[in-house]
Coordinates of C-alpha atoms and ligand atoms in Angstrom, one line a residue:
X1 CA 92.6 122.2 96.3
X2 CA 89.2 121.8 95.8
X3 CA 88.1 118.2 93.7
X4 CA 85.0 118.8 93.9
X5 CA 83.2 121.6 92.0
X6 CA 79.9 122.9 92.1
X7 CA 77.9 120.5 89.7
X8 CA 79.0 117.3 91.3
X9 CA 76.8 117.6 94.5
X10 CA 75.5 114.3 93.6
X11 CA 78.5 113.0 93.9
X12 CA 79.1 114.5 97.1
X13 CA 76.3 113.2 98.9
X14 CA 77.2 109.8 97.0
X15 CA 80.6 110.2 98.7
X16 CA 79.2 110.9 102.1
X17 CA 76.2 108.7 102.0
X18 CA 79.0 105.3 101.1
X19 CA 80.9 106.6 103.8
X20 CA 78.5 107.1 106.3
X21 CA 76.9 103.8 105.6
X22 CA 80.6 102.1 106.1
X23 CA 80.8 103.8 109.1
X24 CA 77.4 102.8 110.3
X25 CA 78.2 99.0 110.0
X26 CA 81.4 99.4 111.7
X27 CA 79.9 101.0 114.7
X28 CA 77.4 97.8 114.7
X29 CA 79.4 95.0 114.4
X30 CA 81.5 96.8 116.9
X31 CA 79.0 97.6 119.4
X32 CA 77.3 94.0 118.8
X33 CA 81.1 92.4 120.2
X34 CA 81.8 91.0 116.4
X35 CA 84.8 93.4 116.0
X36 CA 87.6 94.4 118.6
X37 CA 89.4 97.1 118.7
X38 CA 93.2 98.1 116.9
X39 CA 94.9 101.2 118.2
X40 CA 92.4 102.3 120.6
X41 CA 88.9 102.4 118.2
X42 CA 86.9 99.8 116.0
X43 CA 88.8 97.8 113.7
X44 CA 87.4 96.7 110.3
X45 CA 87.1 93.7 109.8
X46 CA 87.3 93.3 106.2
X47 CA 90.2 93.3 103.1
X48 CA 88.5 95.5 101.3
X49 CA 86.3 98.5 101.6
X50 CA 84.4 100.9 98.9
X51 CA 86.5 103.4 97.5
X52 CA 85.3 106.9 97.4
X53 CA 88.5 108.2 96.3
X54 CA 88.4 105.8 92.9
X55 CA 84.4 107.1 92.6
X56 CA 85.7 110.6 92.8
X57 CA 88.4 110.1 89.8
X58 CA 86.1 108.3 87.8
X59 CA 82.9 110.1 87.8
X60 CA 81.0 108.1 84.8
X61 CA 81.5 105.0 87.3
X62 CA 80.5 106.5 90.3
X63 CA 77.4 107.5 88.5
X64 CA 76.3 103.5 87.6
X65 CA 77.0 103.2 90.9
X66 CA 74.5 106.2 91.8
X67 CA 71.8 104.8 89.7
X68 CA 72.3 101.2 90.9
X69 CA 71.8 101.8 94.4
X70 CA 68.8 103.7 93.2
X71 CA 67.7 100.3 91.3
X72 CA 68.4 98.2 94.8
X73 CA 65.7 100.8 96.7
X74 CA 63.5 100.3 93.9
X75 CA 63.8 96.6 94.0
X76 CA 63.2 96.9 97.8
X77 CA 59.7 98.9 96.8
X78 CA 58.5 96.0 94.9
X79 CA 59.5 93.3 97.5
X80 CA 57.7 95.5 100.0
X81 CA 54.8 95.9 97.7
X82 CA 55.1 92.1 97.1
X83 CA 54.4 91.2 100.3
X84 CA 50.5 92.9 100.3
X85 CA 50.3 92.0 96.3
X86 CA 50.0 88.2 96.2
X87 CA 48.5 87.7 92.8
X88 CA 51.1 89.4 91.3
X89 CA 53.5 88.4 93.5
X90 CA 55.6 86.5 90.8
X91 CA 56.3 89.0 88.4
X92 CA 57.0 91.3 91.4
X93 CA 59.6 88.8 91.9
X94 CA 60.7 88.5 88.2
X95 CA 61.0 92.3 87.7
X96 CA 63.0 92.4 91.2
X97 CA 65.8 90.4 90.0
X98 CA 65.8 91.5 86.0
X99 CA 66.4 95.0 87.5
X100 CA 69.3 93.6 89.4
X101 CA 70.8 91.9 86.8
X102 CA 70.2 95.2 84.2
X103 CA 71.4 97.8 86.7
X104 CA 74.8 99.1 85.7
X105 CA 77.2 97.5 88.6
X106 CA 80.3 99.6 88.6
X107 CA 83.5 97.6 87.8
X108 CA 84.4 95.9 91.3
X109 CA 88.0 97.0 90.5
X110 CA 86.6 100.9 90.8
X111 CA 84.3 100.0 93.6
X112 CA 86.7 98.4 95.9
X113 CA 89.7 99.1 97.4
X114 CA 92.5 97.4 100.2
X115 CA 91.3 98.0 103.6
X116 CA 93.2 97.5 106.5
X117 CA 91.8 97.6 110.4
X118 CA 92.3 101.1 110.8
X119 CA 90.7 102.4 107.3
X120 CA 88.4 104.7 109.5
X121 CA 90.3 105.8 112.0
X122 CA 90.6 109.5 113.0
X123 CA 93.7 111.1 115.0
X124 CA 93.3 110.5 118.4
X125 CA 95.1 113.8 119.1
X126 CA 95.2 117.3 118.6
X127 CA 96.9 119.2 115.1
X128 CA 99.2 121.3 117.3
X129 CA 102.3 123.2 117.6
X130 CA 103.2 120.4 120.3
X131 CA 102.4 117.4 118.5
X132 CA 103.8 118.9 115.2
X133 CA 107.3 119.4 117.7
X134 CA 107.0 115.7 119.0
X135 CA 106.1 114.3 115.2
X136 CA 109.2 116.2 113.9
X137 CA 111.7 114.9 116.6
X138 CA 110.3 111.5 115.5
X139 CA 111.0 112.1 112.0
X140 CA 114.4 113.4 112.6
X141 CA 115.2 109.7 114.2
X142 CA 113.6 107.2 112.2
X143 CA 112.2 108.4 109.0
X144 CA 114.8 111.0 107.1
X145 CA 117.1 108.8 106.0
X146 CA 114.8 107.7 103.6
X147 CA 112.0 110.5 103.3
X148 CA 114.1 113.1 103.3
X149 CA 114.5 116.5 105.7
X150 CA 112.1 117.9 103.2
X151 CA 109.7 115.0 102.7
X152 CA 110.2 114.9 98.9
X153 CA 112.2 111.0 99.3
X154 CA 115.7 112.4 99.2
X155 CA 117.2 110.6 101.9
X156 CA 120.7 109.2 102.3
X157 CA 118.7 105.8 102.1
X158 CA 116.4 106.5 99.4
X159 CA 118.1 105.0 96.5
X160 CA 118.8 102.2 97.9
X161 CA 115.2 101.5 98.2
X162 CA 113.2 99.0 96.0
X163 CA 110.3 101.2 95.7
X164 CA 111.7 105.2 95.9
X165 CA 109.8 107.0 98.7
X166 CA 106.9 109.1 97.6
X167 CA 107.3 112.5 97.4
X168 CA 105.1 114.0 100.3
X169 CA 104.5 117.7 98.6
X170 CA 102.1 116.3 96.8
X171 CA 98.3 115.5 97.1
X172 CA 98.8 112.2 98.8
X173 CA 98.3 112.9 102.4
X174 CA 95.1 114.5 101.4
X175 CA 94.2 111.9 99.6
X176 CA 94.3 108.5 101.5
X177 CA 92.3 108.1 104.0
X178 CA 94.2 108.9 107.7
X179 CA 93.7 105.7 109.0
X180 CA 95.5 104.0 106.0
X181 CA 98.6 106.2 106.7
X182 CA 98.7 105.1 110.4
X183 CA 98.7 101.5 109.3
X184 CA 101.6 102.0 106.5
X185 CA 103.6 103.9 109.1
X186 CA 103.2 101.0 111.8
X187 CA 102.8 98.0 109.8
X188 CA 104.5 99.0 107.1
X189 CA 103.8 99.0 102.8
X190 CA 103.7 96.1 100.6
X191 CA 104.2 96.1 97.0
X192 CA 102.4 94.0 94.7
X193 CA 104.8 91.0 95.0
X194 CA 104.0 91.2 98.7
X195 CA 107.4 92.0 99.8
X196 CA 107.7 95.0 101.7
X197 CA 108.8 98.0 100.4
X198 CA 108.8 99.8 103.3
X199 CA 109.5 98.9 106.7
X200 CA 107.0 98.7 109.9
X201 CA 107.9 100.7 112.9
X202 CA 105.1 99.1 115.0
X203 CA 107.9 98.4 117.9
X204 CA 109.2 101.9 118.1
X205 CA 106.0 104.1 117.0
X206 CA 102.5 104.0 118.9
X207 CA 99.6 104.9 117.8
X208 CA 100.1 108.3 119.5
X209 CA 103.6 108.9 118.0
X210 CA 101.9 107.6 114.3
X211 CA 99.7 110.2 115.1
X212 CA 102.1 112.8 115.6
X213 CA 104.3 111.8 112.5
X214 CA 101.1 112.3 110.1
X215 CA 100.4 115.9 111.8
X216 CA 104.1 116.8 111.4
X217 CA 104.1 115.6 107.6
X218 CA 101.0 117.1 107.0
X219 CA 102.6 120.8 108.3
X220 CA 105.7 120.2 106.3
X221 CA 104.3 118.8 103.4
X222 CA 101.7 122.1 103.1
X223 CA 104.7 124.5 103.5
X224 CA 106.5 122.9 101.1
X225 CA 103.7 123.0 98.0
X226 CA 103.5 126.9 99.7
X227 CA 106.9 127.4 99.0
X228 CA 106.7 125.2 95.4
X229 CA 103.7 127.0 94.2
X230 CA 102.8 130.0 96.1
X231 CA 99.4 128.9 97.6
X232 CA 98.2 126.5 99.7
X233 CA 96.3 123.6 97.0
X234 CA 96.2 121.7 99.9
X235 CA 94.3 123.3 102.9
X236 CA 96.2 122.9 106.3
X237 CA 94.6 124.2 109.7
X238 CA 95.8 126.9 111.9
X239 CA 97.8 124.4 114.3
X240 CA 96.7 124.6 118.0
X241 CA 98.1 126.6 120.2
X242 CA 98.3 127.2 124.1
X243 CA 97.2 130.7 124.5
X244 CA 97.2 133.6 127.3
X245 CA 93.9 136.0 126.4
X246 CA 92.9 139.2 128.2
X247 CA 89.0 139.0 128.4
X248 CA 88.2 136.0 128.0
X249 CA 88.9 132.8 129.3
X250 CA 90.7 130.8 126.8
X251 CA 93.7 129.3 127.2
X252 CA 93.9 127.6 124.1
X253 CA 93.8 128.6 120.9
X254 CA 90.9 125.6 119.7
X255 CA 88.5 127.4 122.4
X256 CA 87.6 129.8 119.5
X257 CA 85.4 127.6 118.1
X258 CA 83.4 129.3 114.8
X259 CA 85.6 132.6 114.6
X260 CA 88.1 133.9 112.4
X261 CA 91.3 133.8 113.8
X262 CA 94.2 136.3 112.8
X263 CA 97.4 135.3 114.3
X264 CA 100.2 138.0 113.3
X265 CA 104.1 138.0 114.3
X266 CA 103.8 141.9 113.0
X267 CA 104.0 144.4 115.5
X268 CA 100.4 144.5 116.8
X269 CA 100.5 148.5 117.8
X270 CA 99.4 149.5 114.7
X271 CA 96.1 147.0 114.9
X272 CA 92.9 148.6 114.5
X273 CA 90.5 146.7 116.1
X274 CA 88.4 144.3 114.3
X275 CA 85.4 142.8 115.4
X276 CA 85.1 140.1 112.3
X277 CA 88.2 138.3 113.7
X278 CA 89.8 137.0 117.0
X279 CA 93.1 138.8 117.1
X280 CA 96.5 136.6 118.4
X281 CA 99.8 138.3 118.6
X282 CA 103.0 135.4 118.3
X283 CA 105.8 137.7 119.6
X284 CA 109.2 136.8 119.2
X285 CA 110.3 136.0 122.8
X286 CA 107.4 135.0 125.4
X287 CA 105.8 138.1 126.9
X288 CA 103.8 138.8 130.1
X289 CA 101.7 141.4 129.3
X290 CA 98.8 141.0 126.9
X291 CA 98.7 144.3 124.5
X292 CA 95.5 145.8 124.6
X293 CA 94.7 146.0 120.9
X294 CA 94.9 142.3 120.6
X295 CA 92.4 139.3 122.2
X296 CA 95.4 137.1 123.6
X297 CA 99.3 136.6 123.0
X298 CA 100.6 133.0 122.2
X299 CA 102.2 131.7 125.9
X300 CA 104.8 129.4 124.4
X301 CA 105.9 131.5 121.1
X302 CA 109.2 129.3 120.4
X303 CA 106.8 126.2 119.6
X304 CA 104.6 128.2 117.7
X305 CA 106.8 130.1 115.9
X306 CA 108.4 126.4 114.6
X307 CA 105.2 125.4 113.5
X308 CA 103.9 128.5 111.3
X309 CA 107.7 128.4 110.0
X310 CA 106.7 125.0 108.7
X311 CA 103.1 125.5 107.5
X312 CA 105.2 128.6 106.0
X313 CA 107.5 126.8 103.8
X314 CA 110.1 127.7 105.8
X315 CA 110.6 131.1 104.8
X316 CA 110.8 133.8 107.3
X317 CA 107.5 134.5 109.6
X318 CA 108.7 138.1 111.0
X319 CA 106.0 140.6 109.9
X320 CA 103.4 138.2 108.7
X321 CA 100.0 137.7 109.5
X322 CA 97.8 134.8 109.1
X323 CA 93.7 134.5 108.9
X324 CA 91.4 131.3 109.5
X325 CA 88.0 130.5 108.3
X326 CA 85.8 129.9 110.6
X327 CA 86.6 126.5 110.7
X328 CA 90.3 126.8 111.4
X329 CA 91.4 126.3 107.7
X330 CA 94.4 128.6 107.1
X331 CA 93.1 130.6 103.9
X332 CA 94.9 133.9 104.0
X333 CA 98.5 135.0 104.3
X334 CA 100.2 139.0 104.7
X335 CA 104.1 139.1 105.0
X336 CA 104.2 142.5 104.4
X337 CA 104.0 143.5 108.4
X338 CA 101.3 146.1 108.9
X339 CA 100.6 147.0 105.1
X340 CA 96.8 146.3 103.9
X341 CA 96.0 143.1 102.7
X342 CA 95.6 142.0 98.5
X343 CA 93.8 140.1 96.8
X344 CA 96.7 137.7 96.1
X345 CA 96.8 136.8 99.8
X346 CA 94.3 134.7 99.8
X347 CA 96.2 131.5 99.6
X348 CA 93.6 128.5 99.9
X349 CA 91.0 128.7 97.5
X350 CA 88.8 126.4 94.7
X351 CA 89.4 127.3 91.7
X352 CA 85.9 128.6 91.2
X353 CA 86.8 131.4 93.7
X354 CA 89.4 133.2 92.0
X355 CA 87.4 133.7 88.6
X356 CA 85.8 136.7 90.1
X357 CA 87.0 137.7 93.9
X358 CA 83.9 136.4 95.7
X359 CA 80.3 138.3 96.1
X360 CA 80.8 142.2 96.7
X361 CA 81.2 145.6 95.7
X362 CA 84.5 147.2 94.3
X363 CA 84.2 149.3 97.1
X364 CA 85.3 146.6 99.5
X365 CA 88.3 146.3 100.9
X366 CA 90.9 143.8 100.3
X367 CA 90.3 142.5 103.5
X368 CA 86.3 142.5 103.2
X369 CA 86.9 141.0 99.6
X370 CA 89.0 137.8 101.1
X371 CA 86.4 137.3 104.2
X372 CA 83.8 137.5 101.8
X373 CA 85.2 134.7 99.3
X374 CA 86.6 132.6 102.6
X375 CA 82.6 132.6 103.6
X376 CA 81.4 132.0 100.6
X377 CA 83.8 129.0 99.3
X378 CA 84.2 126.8 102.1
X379 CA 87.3 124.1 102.0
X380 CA 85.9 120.9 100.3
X381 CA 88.4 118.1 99.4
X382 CA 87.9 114.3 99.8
X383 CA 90.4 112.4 101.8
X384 CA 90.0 108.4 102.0
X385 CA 86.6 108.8 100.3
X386 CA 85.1 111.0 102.4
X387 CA 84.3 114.9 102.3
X388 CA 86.2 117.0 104.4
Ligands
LIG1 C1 114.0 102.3 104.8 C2 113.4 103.5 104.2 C3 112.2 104.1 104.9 C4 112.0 104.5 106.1 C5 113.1 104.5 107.3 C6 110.7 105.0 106.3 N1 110.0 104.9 105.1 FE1 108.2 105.6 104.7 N2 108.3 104.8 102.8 C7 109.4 104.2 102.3 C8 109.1 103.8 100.9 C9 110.1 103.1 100.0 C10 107.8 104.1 100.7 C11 107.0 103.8 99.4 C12 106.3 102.4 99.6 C13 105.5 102.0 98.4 O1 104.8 102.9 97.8 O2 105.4 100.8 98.1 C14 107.3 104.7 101.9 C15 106.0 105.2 102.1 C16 105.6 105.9 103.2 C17 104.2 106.5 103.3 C18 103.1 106.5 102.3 C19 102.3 105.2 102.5 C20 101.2 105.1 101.5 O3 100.2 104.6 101.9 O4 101.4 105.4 100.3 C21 104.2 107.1 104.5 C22 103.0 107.9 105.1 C23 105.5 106.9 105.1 N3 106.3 106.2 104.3 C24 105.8 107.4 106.4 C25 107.0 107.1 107.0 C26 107.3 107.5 108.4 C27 106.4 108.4 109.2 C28 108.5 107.0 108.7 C29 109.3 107.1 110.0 C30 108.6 106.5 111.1 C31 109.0 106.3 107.5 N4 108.0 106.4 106.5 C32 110.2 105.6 107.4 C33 110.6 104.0 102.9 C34 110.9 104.3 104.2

């Protein structure tokens, strides 16, 4: 799951500093009335935009990139410098534009990539058991036929397709950037020839509904690469949830900001109480009374209960129990009811994590042990460029 290791921070803040600098302009030309809005936020306003994602796959670019920005600050030294140094203001001028001409431009081919006006979008609404429920209906009516009930591009239609449709258990809807997927889904893909390969639903899918179909795929496509390879390489969130809680008052499950959240369909009776976690019983039917060794009980358990089966792979969810980081990433899985926890459920990790299982003593527990490695190895992946 995770592309980027430990010795690339460089790259990281080379990553986040491109973005944020794409973003900035955005939000000025935007603010100064020279862009308009597409789907409810800025649009960008140009064909192309600087690829993160390439920089990340080819590292020796992305660091001529690195040391030719440095080059540009340098150069914008000497102007400065230029301005107080008449006498040698010439050669300040020289050196300036020799630098620019020796620094080592990345290929614009790497550098660049198609942008359309929503590149930067985010999703207007929430990851959720309800707009996972809405996406899904959507995808039942207008996309199977060629995607396929389990988004691998095995529709009735597929075949008959110029292009086949991607397979979506796979890193792609990590990969590009969310605002590039709205666009394909409304305005459809082009291939190189320019002819569409496939079609735009604009007309019969809003922004909203786009919205909802990327959420959807996004749960499906994560319980699929569960079920393919027994982990999570991609890292999917807890989805939302409405909740009913006994102390506190929460009604939905995103109020827990910063806490560990352990939602379990097992019977909760035998829960000892933990204070490292926020506890959430899914029962099978919808219950009214809260049991007192749990924090709340989901209120609409037949939504929920579709959702985790997805994130799940689609096997069965009776006696399981899931645990968040603290930032809602679902990193841990127990289908063995009430029994302890192992190592091996610890679904969503880098790969530096499971060399040694995280910081502690032997004496931990299993259950320590996976907190300990969820704290210590946060979810990093890059999506569209950016670090997530
Ligand atoms: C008529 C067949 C067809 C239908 C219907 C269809 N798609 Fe596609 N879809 C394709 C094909 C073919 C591609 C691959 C296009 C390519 O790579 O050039 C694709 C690609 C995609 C991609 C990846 C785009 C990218 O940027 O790589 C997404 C996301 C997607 N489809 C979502 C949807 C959704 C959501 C629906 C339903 C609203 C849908 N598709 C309906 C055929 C279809």
């Amino acid at each position: 799951m995770n592309d980027l290791t430990n010795n690339a921070v460089w790259l990281e803040w080379l990553l986040e500093g491109v973005h944020r600098a794409q973003w900035a302009l955005l939000q000025m030309l935007h603010a100064t009335g020279m862009t308009g809005e597409v789907d409810g936020q800025p649009a960008w306003p140009f064909a192309m935009r600087i690829a993160g994602e390439n920089l990340l796959i080819d590292q020796a670019q992305a660091r001529q990139f690195a040391i030719s920005l440095a080059v540009v600050a340098g150069v914008a030294l000497l102007l400065a410098v230029s301005i107080f140094w008449r006498r040698k203001r010439r050669w300040l001028w020289a050196g300036s534009v020799l630098a620019l001409l020796l620094a080592p431009w990345p290929s614009a081919a790497v550098l660049f990539t198609e942008a359309h006006p929503t590149s930067f979008h985010a999703s207007s609404i929430p990851f959720s058991d309800r707009t996972i429920a809405r996406g899904a209906a959507h995808y039942a009516a207008l996309c199977v036929q060629c995607h396929g009930a389990n988004g691998k591009g095995q529709g009735a239609l597929a075949s008959a397709q110029k292009v086949w449709p991607p397979n979506f258990a796979s890193p792609l809807l990590w990969r590009r950037a969310d605002g590039d997927l709205l666009w394909a889904i409304r305005h459809g893909v082009k291939g190189r020839d320019g002819a569409p390969t496939m079609p735009a639903f604009a007309s019969s899918v809003g922004p909203d509904e786009a919205w909802e179909l990327l959420h959807y795929l996004r749960a499906l496509a994560a319980g699929e690469l569960l079920s393919a390879t027994g982990n999570w390489p991609q890292p999917v969130h807890l989805p939302d949830m409405q909740l009913r809680c006994q102390r506190a008052h929460k009604t939905q499950l995103s109020q827990w900001q910063e806490q560990r959240v352990l939602l379990l369909t097992a019977d909760p009776k035998t829960l000892l109480p933990d204070p490292r976690m926020v506890t959430i019983w899914l029962p099978e039917r919808d219950v009214e009374q809260v049991p007192d060794n749990v924090d709340c009980v989901v209120a609409d358990a037949g939504r929920a209960r579709q959702a985790m089966a997805l994130v799940n792979g689609g096997s069965r969810i009776d006696d399981t129990q899931w645990l968040t980081d603290r930032r809602g990433w679902l990193r841990a899985r127990n289908a063995r009811g009430a029994a302890a926890w192992a190592d091996d459920d610890l679904l969503c990790k880098s790969p530096l994590a499971d060399v040694e299982a995280g910081p502690g003593t032997k004496n931990d527990d299993q259950l320590t042990r996976i907190i300990r490695t969820m704290d210590a190895e946060p979810v990093r992946f890059v999506k569209g460029g950016r670090v997530h």
